[in-house]
């Protein structure tokens, strides 16, 4: 079975992108063997969400231009996992330029000893900069999913992510509006965790304050 690579991206951070990526990987287990590749250099959360954050790989290997060594991904919940978090300390940031990010992505996609996968879900770093463009080109994804929250700014940045994928000839399979509402424990009505925010309004003001201004 040919491996299909599905990227999960977002125009901004904090929208629950990694949660959606992991949920997608779990859902795809019904259709074949699944792997998840955590390429979020700035906040690799997949290992924490799967309780495997103490796994460590050698950064000198991952940054080498040539390597005969292959690392075996961690298997958790019947999902093969590789993450940039495996080459970091628990509180250590990974500052990389676009070309270094591309090199790491290339090795994690091609040099890790992945099992015979039907699907590889890739958790991209948020944003639409040169780093994201190079990563998308390197992983050669069959499609992408864009994650937003109900906030206006999240939707605006999400549109930029959609345009980025389209400019790279990657099919946008769909979008997820995360954190839309949760049921009220008393009446069952949907409660939004976000204040309504329109163009020109201040995120610090309440709806009543905006109405009286």
XYZ file of N, CA and C in Angstrom:
639
model
N 0.846 -1.198 0.000
C 0.000 0.000 0.000
C 0.878 1.243 0.000
N 0.624 2.148 -0.921
C 1.421 3.370 -0.995
C 1.084 4.290 0.172
N 2.132 4.834 0.777
C 1.943 5.712 1.931
C 1.384 7.057 1.494
N 0.310 7.477 2.123
C -0.288 8.774 1.853
C 0.072 9.723 2.990
N 0.619 10.862 2.624
C 1.054 11.842 3.616
C 0.011 12.951 3.708
N -0.498 13.178 4.900
C -1.504 14.219 5.133
C -0.934 15.227 6.122
N -0.829 16.475 5.691
C -0.302 17.535 6.550
C -1.439 18.196 7.318
N -1.176 18.513 8.573
C -2.128 19.276 9.384
C -1.447 20.592 9.746
N -2.018 21.692 9.267
C -1.392 22.996 9.455
C -2.354 24.010 10.040
N -1.799 25.172 10.381
C -2.600 26.269 10.928
C -1.870 27.568 10.660
N -2.635 28.631 10.455
C -2.021 29.926 10.233
C -1.433 30.529 11.489
N -1.923 30.115 12.650
C -1.433 30.617 13.929
C -1.406 29.482 14.940
N -0.646 29.683 16.006
C -0.569 28.677 17.051
C -1.739 28.757 18.017
N -1.868 27.739 18.854
C -2.881 27.748 19.890
C -4.276 27.372 19.455
N -4.411 26.778 18.259
C -5.745 26.431 17.760
C -6.078 24.955 17.958
N -5.169 24.191 18.546
C -5.429 22.769 18.747
C -5.011 21.907 17.578
N -4.031 22.375 16.826
C -3.563 21.659 15.626
C -3.044 20.264 15.954
N -2.227 20.161 16.996
C -1.655 18.858 17.352
C -2.727 17.883 17.818
N -3.737 18.388 18.515
C -4.849 17.536 18.937
C -5.582 16.974 17.733
N -5.835 17.825 16.741
C -6.503 17.369 15.523
C -5.635 16.353 14.782
N -4.325 16.612 14.707
C -3.422 15.682 14.022
C -3.444 14.310 14.686
N -3.400 14.285 16.013
C -3.401 13.012 16.730
C -4.748 12.307 16.598
N -5.841 13.053 16.675
C -7.163 12.450 16.497
C -7.315 11.879 15.091
N -6.775 12.583 14.092
C -6.821 12.082 12.719
C -6.049 10.777 12.597
N -4.862 10.726 13.192
C -4.062 9.501 13.144
C -4.805 8.340 13.792
N -5.444 8.597 14.913
C -6.198 7.536 15.588
C -7.373 7.061 14.739
N -8.051 7.993 14.076
C -9.187 7.614 13.235
C -8.743 6.800 12.024
N -7.572 7.122 11.483
C -7.088 6.430 10.281
C -6.616 5.011 10.565
N -6.459 4.646 11.836
C -6.036 3.279 12.156
C -7.018 2.244 11.621
N -8.267 2.640 11.434
C -9.272 1.717 10.902
C -9.058 1.436 9.423
N -8.170 2.195 8.780
C -7.977 2.063 7.335
C -6.567 1.629 6.959
N -5.732 1.335 7.931
C -4.365 0.902 7.626
C -3.394 1.322 8.710
N -2.131 0.948 8.505
C -1.091 1.293 9.475
C -0.808 2.790 9.400
N -0.660 3.432 10.554
C -0.561 4.891 10.605
C 0.691 5.313 11.359
N 1.324 6.369 10.866
C 2.408 7.026 11.577
C 2.081 8.492 11.747
N 2.692 9.123 12.742
C 2.541 10.566 12.919
C 3.924 11.177 13.067
N 4.167 12.216 12.294
C 5.453 12.908 12.290
C 5.245 14.313 12.834
N 5.821 14.579 13.984
C 5.676 15.869 14.655
C 6.817 16.781 14.223
N 6.523 17.679 13.280
C 7.530 18.615 12.775
C 7.360 20.013 13.359
N 6.606 20.131 14.436
C 6.432 21.443 15.054
C 7.675 21.756 15.884
N 8.659 22.369 15.245
C 9.937 22.663 15.897
C 9.767 23.557 17.123
N 8.761 24.425 17.086
C 8.626 25.446 18.118
C 7.845 24.949 19.335
N 7.127 23.865 19.185
C 6.359 23.312 20.303
C 5.920 21.901 19.998
N 6.854 20.941 20.004
C 6.490 19.547 19.674
C 5.694 18.898 20.803
N 4.379 18.871 20.652
C 3.507 18.421 21.737
C 3.058 16.969 21.626
N 3.232 16.366 20.469
C 2.752 14.992 20.284
C 3.359 14.032 21.316
N 4.679 14.083 21.594
C 5.220 13.172 22.610
C 4.570 13.349 23.982
N 4.276 14.591 24.358
C 3.635 14.838 25.651
C 2.221 14.262 25.663
N 1.499 14.447 24.565
C 0.121 13.969 24.488
C 0.048 12.446 24.520
N 1.126 11.785 24.094
C 1.167 10.321 24.097
C 1.985 9.760 25.253
N 2.445 10.635 26.146
C 3.220 10.227 27.320
C 4.515 9.506 26.931
N 5.184 10.039 25.903
C 6.479 9.479 25.490
C 7.509 10.600 25.369
N 7.333 11.681 26.150
C 8.211 12.845 26.019
C 9.624 12.587 26.493
N 9.866 11.482 27.188
C 11.210 11.201 27.690
C 12.067 10.439 26.673
N 11.499 10.109 25.524
C 12.293 9.492 24.460
C 13.296 10.513 23.930
N 14.507 10.070 23.624
C 15.535 10.987 23.125
C 16.281 10.370 21.953
N 16.534 11.203 20.929
C 17.401 10.846 19.820
C 18.618 11.759 19.863
N 19.639 11.426 19.077
C 20.869 12.203 19.062
C 20.762 13.320 18.036
N 20.873 14.564 18.507
C 20.725 15.696 17.587
C 21.842 15.713 16.548
N 23.053 15.261 16.918
C 24.158 15.262 15.959
C 23.836 14.380 14.764
N 23.081 13.291 15.009
C 22.690 12.442 13.877
C 21.670 13.142 13.002
N 20.673 13.727 13.633
C 19.577 14.285 12.862
C 20.024 15.482 12.028
N 21.108 16.159 12.449
C 21.597 17.313 11.697
C 22.718 16.953 10.732
N 23.122 15.692 10.704
C 24.194 15.290 9.796
C 23.692 15.307 8.358
N 24.578 15.695 7.444
C 24.173 15.730 6.039
C 24.057 14.330 5.458
N 24.832 13.401 5.994
C 24.752 12.005 5.561
C 24.758 11.119 6.796
N 23.948 10.088 6.788
C 23.907 9.188 7.934
C 23.515 7.798 7.484
N 24.229 6.801 7.981
C 23.881 5.416 7.689
C 23.018 4.839 8.808
N 22.873 5.585 9.888
C 22.080 5.118 11.014
C 20.616 5.477 10.812
N 19.748 4.576 11.222
C 18.326 4.850 11.184
C 17.746 4.660 12.574
N 16.897 5.594 12.969
C 16.210 5.455 14.242
C 14.852 4.809 14.025
N 14.433 4.043 14.991
C 13.141 3.373 14.925
C 12.105 4.249 15.626
N 10.977 4.527 14.992
C 9.958 5.343 15.649
C 9.378 4.630 16.865
N 8.863 5.407 17.781
C 8.213 4.861 18.970
C 6.790 4.436 18.598
N 6.376 3.266 19.043
C 5.012 2.805 18.786
C 4.179 3.044 20.038
N 3.126 3.831 19.888
C 2.215 4.101 20.997
C 0.788 4.140 20.445
N -0.115 3.437 21.087
C -1.509 3.343 20.632
C -1.583 2.835 19.197
N -0.674 1.930 18.843
C -0.606 1.351 17.500
C -0.327 2.415 16.434
N 0.345 3.491 16.826
C 0.752 4.549 15.904
C 2.264 4.693 15.987
N 2.939 4.709 14.835
C 4.386 4.936 14.803
C 4.641 6.434 14.917
N 5.491 6.831 15.862
C 5.672 8.253 16.174
C 7.134 8.653 16.021
N 7.376 9.738 15.293
C 8.682 10.398 15.248
C 8.438 11.879 15.485
N 9.324 12.515 16.247
C 9.076 13.900 16.632
C 10.376 14.661 16.795
N 10.327 15.943 16.450
C 11.462 16.808 16.758
C 11.659 16.906 18.265
N 10.627 16.608 19.041
C 10.754 16.605 20.489
C 11.704 15.543 21.000
N 11.979 14.519 20.186
C 12.906 13.463 20.593
C 14.362 13.919 20.553
N 14.623 15.090 19.951
C 16.004 15.577 19.884
C 16.201 16.813 20.755
N 15.214 17.116 21.582
C 15.283 18.284 22.455
C 15.243 17.867 23.909
N 15.791 18.720 24.770
C 15.531 18.575 26.188
C 14.104 19.008 26.473
N 13.609 18.691 27.662
C 12.200 18.941 27.964
C 11.838 20.413 27.848
N 12.743 21.318 28.234
C 12.464 22.755 28.179
C 13.361 23.474 27.173
N 13.942 22.727 26.249
C 14.916 23.301 25.318
C 14.247 23.698 24.011
N 14.382 24.976 23.599
C 13.848 25.369 22.298
C 14.772 24.911 21.178
N 14.203 24.743 20.002
C 15.001 24.363 18.839
C 14.935 25.507 17.838
N 15.996 26.320 17.811
C 16.051 27.416 16.862
C 16.671 26.946 15.557
N 15.893 26.949 14.487
C 16.388 26.471 13.200
C 16.015 27.472 12.117
N 16.896 27.556 11.105
C 16.537 28.332 9.932
C 15.792 27.415 8.965
N 15.346 27.984 7.850
C 14.507 27.225 6.925
C 15.230 26.014 6.348
N 16.501 26.164 5.987
C 17.221 25.058 5.362
C 17.502 23.939 6.363
N 17.819 24.299 7.616
C 18.018 23.269 8.636
C 16.713 22.531 8.902
N 15.608 23.267 8.931
C 14.303 22.637 9.111
C 14.018 21.650 7.986
N 14.370 22.035 6.770
C 14.142 21.139 5.636
C 14.995 19.881 5.759
N 16.245 20.026 6.205
C 17.128 18.870 6.368
C 16.577 17.911 7.414
N 16.128 18.456 8.547
C 15.564 17.606 9.593
C 14.316 16.897 9.085
N 13.458 17.629 8.376
C 12.243 17.017 7.841
C 12.573 15.899 6.864
N 13.565 16.131 6.009
C 13.949 15.109 5.030
C 14.394 13.836 5.728
N 15.191 13.976 6.780
C 15.683 12.791 7.476
C 14.574 12.094 8.258
N 13.680 12.864 8.857
C 12.599 12.241 9.611
C 11.605 11.528 8.701
N 11.434 12.018 7.487
C 10.520 11.363 6.547
C 11.164 10.141 5.912
N 12.431 10.291 5.477
C 13.038 9.255 4.641
C 14.008 8.344 5.375
N 14.661 8.831 6.427
C 15.717 8.045 7.065
C 15.281 7.339 8.340
N 14.167 7.736 8.907
C 13.626 6.988 10.040
C 13.074 5.662 9.514
N 13.254 4.607 10.273
C 12.839 3.274 9.831
C 11.340 3.088 10.076
N 10.566 3.779 9.245
C 9.116 3.678 9.359
C 8.648 2.279 8.985
N 7.632 1.749 9.655
C 7.020 0.499 9.192
C 6.268 0.752 7.889
N 5.696 -0.287 7.336
C 4.942 -0.154 6.092
C 3.637 0.584 6.391
N 3.631 1.880 6.124
C 2.502 2.726 6.507
C 1.512 2.906 5.370
N 0.241 2.960 5.740
C -0.764 3.395 4.787
C -0.923 4.904 4.811
N -0.729 5.494 6.014
C -0.886 6.938 6.180
C 0.192 7.483 7.107
N 0.694 8.661 6.756
C 1.600 9.399 7.627
C 1.004 10.784 7.838
N 0.603 11.069 9.065
C 0.052 12.378 9.416
C 1.197 13.258 9.898
N 1.322 14.452 9.317
C 2.418 15.354 9.651
C 1.867 16.588 10.362
N 2.320 16.801 11.587
C 1.945 17.977 12.375
C 2.957 19.081 12.081
N 2.549 20.056 11.257
C 3.444 21.136 10.850
C 3.530 22.217 11.923
N 4.615 22.997 11.931
C 4.638 24.177 12.803
C 3.625 25.198 12.305
N 3.037 25.999 13.198
C 2.051 26.982 12.758
C 2.706 28.103 11.960
N 1.918 28.696 11.063
C 2.423 29.821 10.285
C 2.535 29.496 8.810
N 2.968 30.495 8.048
C 3.070 30.350 6.591
C 4.375 30.956 6.077
N 5.436 30.832 6.847
C 6.724 31.426 6.477
C 7.504 30.499 5.551
N 8.756 30.868 5.285
C 9.615 30.049 4.428
C 9.820 28.654 5.002
N 9.843 28.542 6.335
C 10.008 27.223 6.966
C 8.874 26.295 6.555
N 7.644 26.767 6.662
C 6.497 25.928 6.317
C 6.497 25.576 4.827
N 6.850 26.534 3.973
C 6.900 26.263 2.536
C 7.896 25.147 2.225
N 9.084 25.227 2.806
C 10.101 24.206 2.547
C 9.677 22.846 3.093
N 9.061 22.826 4.262
C 8.622 21.558 4.843
C 7.562 20.896 3.975
N 6.598 21.670 3.504
C 5.530 21.103 2.682
C 6.098 20.531 1.391
N 7.058 21.234 0.799
C 7.690 20.700 -0.416
C 8.421 19.397 -0.127
N 9.076 19.316 1.022
C 9.900 18.150 1.334
C 9.068 16.910 1.626
N 7.969 17.061 2.341
C 7.210 15.876 2.752
C 6.305 15.343 1.649
N 6.093 16.120 0.580
C 5.332 15.653 -0.579
C 3.969 15.100 -0.154
N 3.165 15.957 0.464
C 1.893 15.478 1.001
C 0.819 15.355 -0.074
N -0.050 14.379 0.132
C -1.167 14.146 -0.781
C -2.311 15.105 -0.513
N -2.365 15.661 0.682
C -3.429 16.586 1.036
C -3.137 17.252 2.360
N -3.944 18.252 2.687
C -3.722 19.014 3.916
C -5.045 19.349 4.579
N -4.991 19.499 5.893
C -6.125 19.950 6.690
C -5.685 21.195 7.456
N -6.516 22.222 7.454
C -6.198 23.484 8.127
C -7.089 23.629 9.359
N -6.477 23.956 10.486
C -7.194 24.063 11.759
C -7.293 25.526 12.175
N -8.491 25.941 12.599
C -8.721 27.297 13.105
C -9.549 27.203 14.385
N -9.715 28.330 15.053
C -10.692 28.480 16.129
C -11.685 29.556 15.697
N -12.768 29.783 16.450
C -13.780 30.743 16.006
C -13.306 32.192 15.931
N -12.163 32.522 16.488
C -11.680 33.903 16.464
C -11.479 34.396 15.030
N -11.746 35.668 14.805
C -11.542 36.265 13.489
C -10.091 36.135 13.043
N -9.153 36.414 13.957
C -7.740 36.375 13.569
C -7.323 34.961 13.179
N -7.890 33.954 13.841
C -7.560 32.573 13.489
C -8.074 32.235 12.100
N -9.265 32.733 11.759
C -9.811 32.490 10.424
C -8.994 33.211 9.360
N -8.604 34.453 9.636
C -7.804 35.196 8.665
C -6.466 34.503 8.414
N -5.812 34.059 9.488
C -4.541 33.357 9.321
C -4.753 31.978 8.704
N -5.897 31.364 8.990
C -6.208 30.079 8.370
C -6.341 30.195 6.864
N -6.905 31.306 6.393
C -7.006 31.525 4.945
C -5.621 31.603 4.308
N -4.690 32.214 5.030
C -3.319 32.279 4.514
C -2.725 30.882 4.397
N -3.023 30.024 5.370
C -2.527 28.647 5.307
C -3.134 27.908 4.119
N -4.424 28.126 3.867
C -5.073 27.507 2.705
C -4.391 27.957 1.418
N -4.134 29.262 1.303
C -3.478 29.782 0.106
C -2.059 29.244 -0.034
N -1.361 29.054 1.090
C -0.015 28.488 1.026
C -0.050 27.090 0.428
N -0.950 26.244 0.931
C -1.037 24.881 0.405
C -1.406 24.890 -1.076
N -2.352 25.733 -1.449
C -2.768 25.788 -2.852
C -1.641 26.282 -3.747
N -0.853 27.234 -3.251
C 0.266 27.741 -4.054
C 1.331 26.677 -4.276
N 1.362 25.671 -3.387
C 2.317 24.570 -3.504
C 1.681 23.339 -4.139
N 0.494 23.539 -4.726
C -0.228 22.461 -5.425
C -0.570 21.294 -4.507
N -0.883 21.616 -3.260
C -1.327 20.607 -2.298
C -2.835 20.761 -2.118
N -3.547 19.681 -2.297
C -5.000 19.715 -2.171
C -5.398 19.920 -0.708
N -6.249 20.904 -0.460
C -6.777 21.127 0.885
C -7.997 20.227 1.058
N -7.858 19.210 1.897
C -8.916 18.220 2.081
C -10.080 18.763 2.893
N -9.802 19.748 3.731
C -10.859 20.319 4.555
C -10.287 21.157 5.671
N -11.177 21.679 6.483
C -10.770 22.493 7.617
C -11.504 22.069 8.873
N -10.917 22.374 10.003
C -11.524 22.072 11.300
C -11.593 23.361 12.106
N -12.801 23.744 12.523
C -12.937 24.849 13.469
C -12.986 24.231 14.859
N -11.904 24.351 15.570
C -11.745 23.721 16.875
C -12.250 24.654 17.982
N -12.572 24.094 19.129
C -12.993 24.862 20.311
C -14.200 25.761 20.015
N -15.109 25.288 19.183
C -16.248 26.119 18.801
C -17.195 26.348 19.969
N -17.552 25.286 20.681
C -18.471 25.422 21.808
C -18.395 24.175 22.667
N -18.799 24.330 23.911
C -18.938 23.191 24.813
C -20.301 23.293 25.484
N -20.919 22.165 25.821
C -22.272 22.226 26.384
C -22.288 22.791 27.803
N -23.266 23.642 28.065
C -23.462 24.168 29.418
C -23.869 23.018 30.340
N -23.220 22.874 31.495
C -23.567 21.761 32.386
C -24.965 21.882 32.992
N -25.592 23.065 32.878
C -26.905 23.280 33.495
C -28.050 23.166 32.491
N -27.884 23.804 31.312
C -28.994 23.815 30.349
C -28.679 23.087 29.054
N -27.398 22.744 28.830
C -27.035 22.026 27.614
C -26.779 22.907 26.416
N -26.985 24.220 26.543
C -26.733 25.129 25.423
C -25.235 25.208 25.142
N -24.904 25.502 23.883
C -23.501 25.613 23.507
C -22.876 26.895 24.033
N -21.734 26.772 24.700
C -21.015 27.930 25.234
C -19.701 28.083 24.497
N -19.485 29.266 23.904
C -18.233 29.517 23.201
C -17.163 29.968 24.187
N -15.942 29.431 24.070
C -14.870 29.882 24.965
C -14.279 31.222 24.567
N -14.723 31.780 23.417
C -14.152 33.028 22.918
C -15.199 34.123 22.899
N -14.781 35.353 23.227
C -15.641 36.507 23.041
C -15.763 36.802 21.560
N -16.933 37.285 21.097
C -17.041 37.672 19.691
C -16.083 38.817 19.387
N -15.353 38.694 18.313
C -14.345 39.695 17.975
C -14.488 40.078 16.517
N -14.759 41.348 16.275
C -14.913 41.841 14.914
C -13.740 42.743 14.576
N -13.620 43.049 13.307
C -12.557 43.951 12.873
C -12.676 45.280 13.616
N -11.552 45.741 14.163
C -11.530 47.028 14.824
C -11.909 47.000 16.285
N -12.361 45.839 16.783
C -12.725 45.767 18.199
C -11.542 45.299 19.016
N -11.550 45.633 20.285
C -10.448 45.261 21.159
C -10.724 43.917 21.816
N -9.776 42.984 21.783
C -10.003 41.699 22.438
C -10.102 41.814 23.950
N -9.725 42.983 24.518
C -9.788 43.149 25.967
C -11.152 43.672 26.437
N -11.978 44.155 25.498
C -13.266 44.699 25.900
C -14.332 43.612 25.882
N -15.352 43.784 26.719
C -16.459 42.835 26.757
C -17.521 43.259 25.750
N -18.447 42.366 25.376
C -19.514 42.758 24.453
C -20.315 43.951 24.964
N -20.573 44.000 26.310
C -21.338 45.130 26.860
C -20.564 46.435 26.708
N -19.247 46.393 26.935
C -18.426 47.597 26.797
C -18.410 48.075 25.351
N -18.374 47.121 24.406
C -18.356 47.524 22.992
C -19.701 48.111 22.583
N -20.792 47.580 23.151
C -22.117 48.079 22.799
C -22.331 49.503 23.292
N -21.723 49.842 24.430
C -21.918 51.175 25.001
C -20.920 52.194 24.488
N -19.941 51.756 23.699
C -18.914 52.687 23.221
C -19.358 53.382 21.947
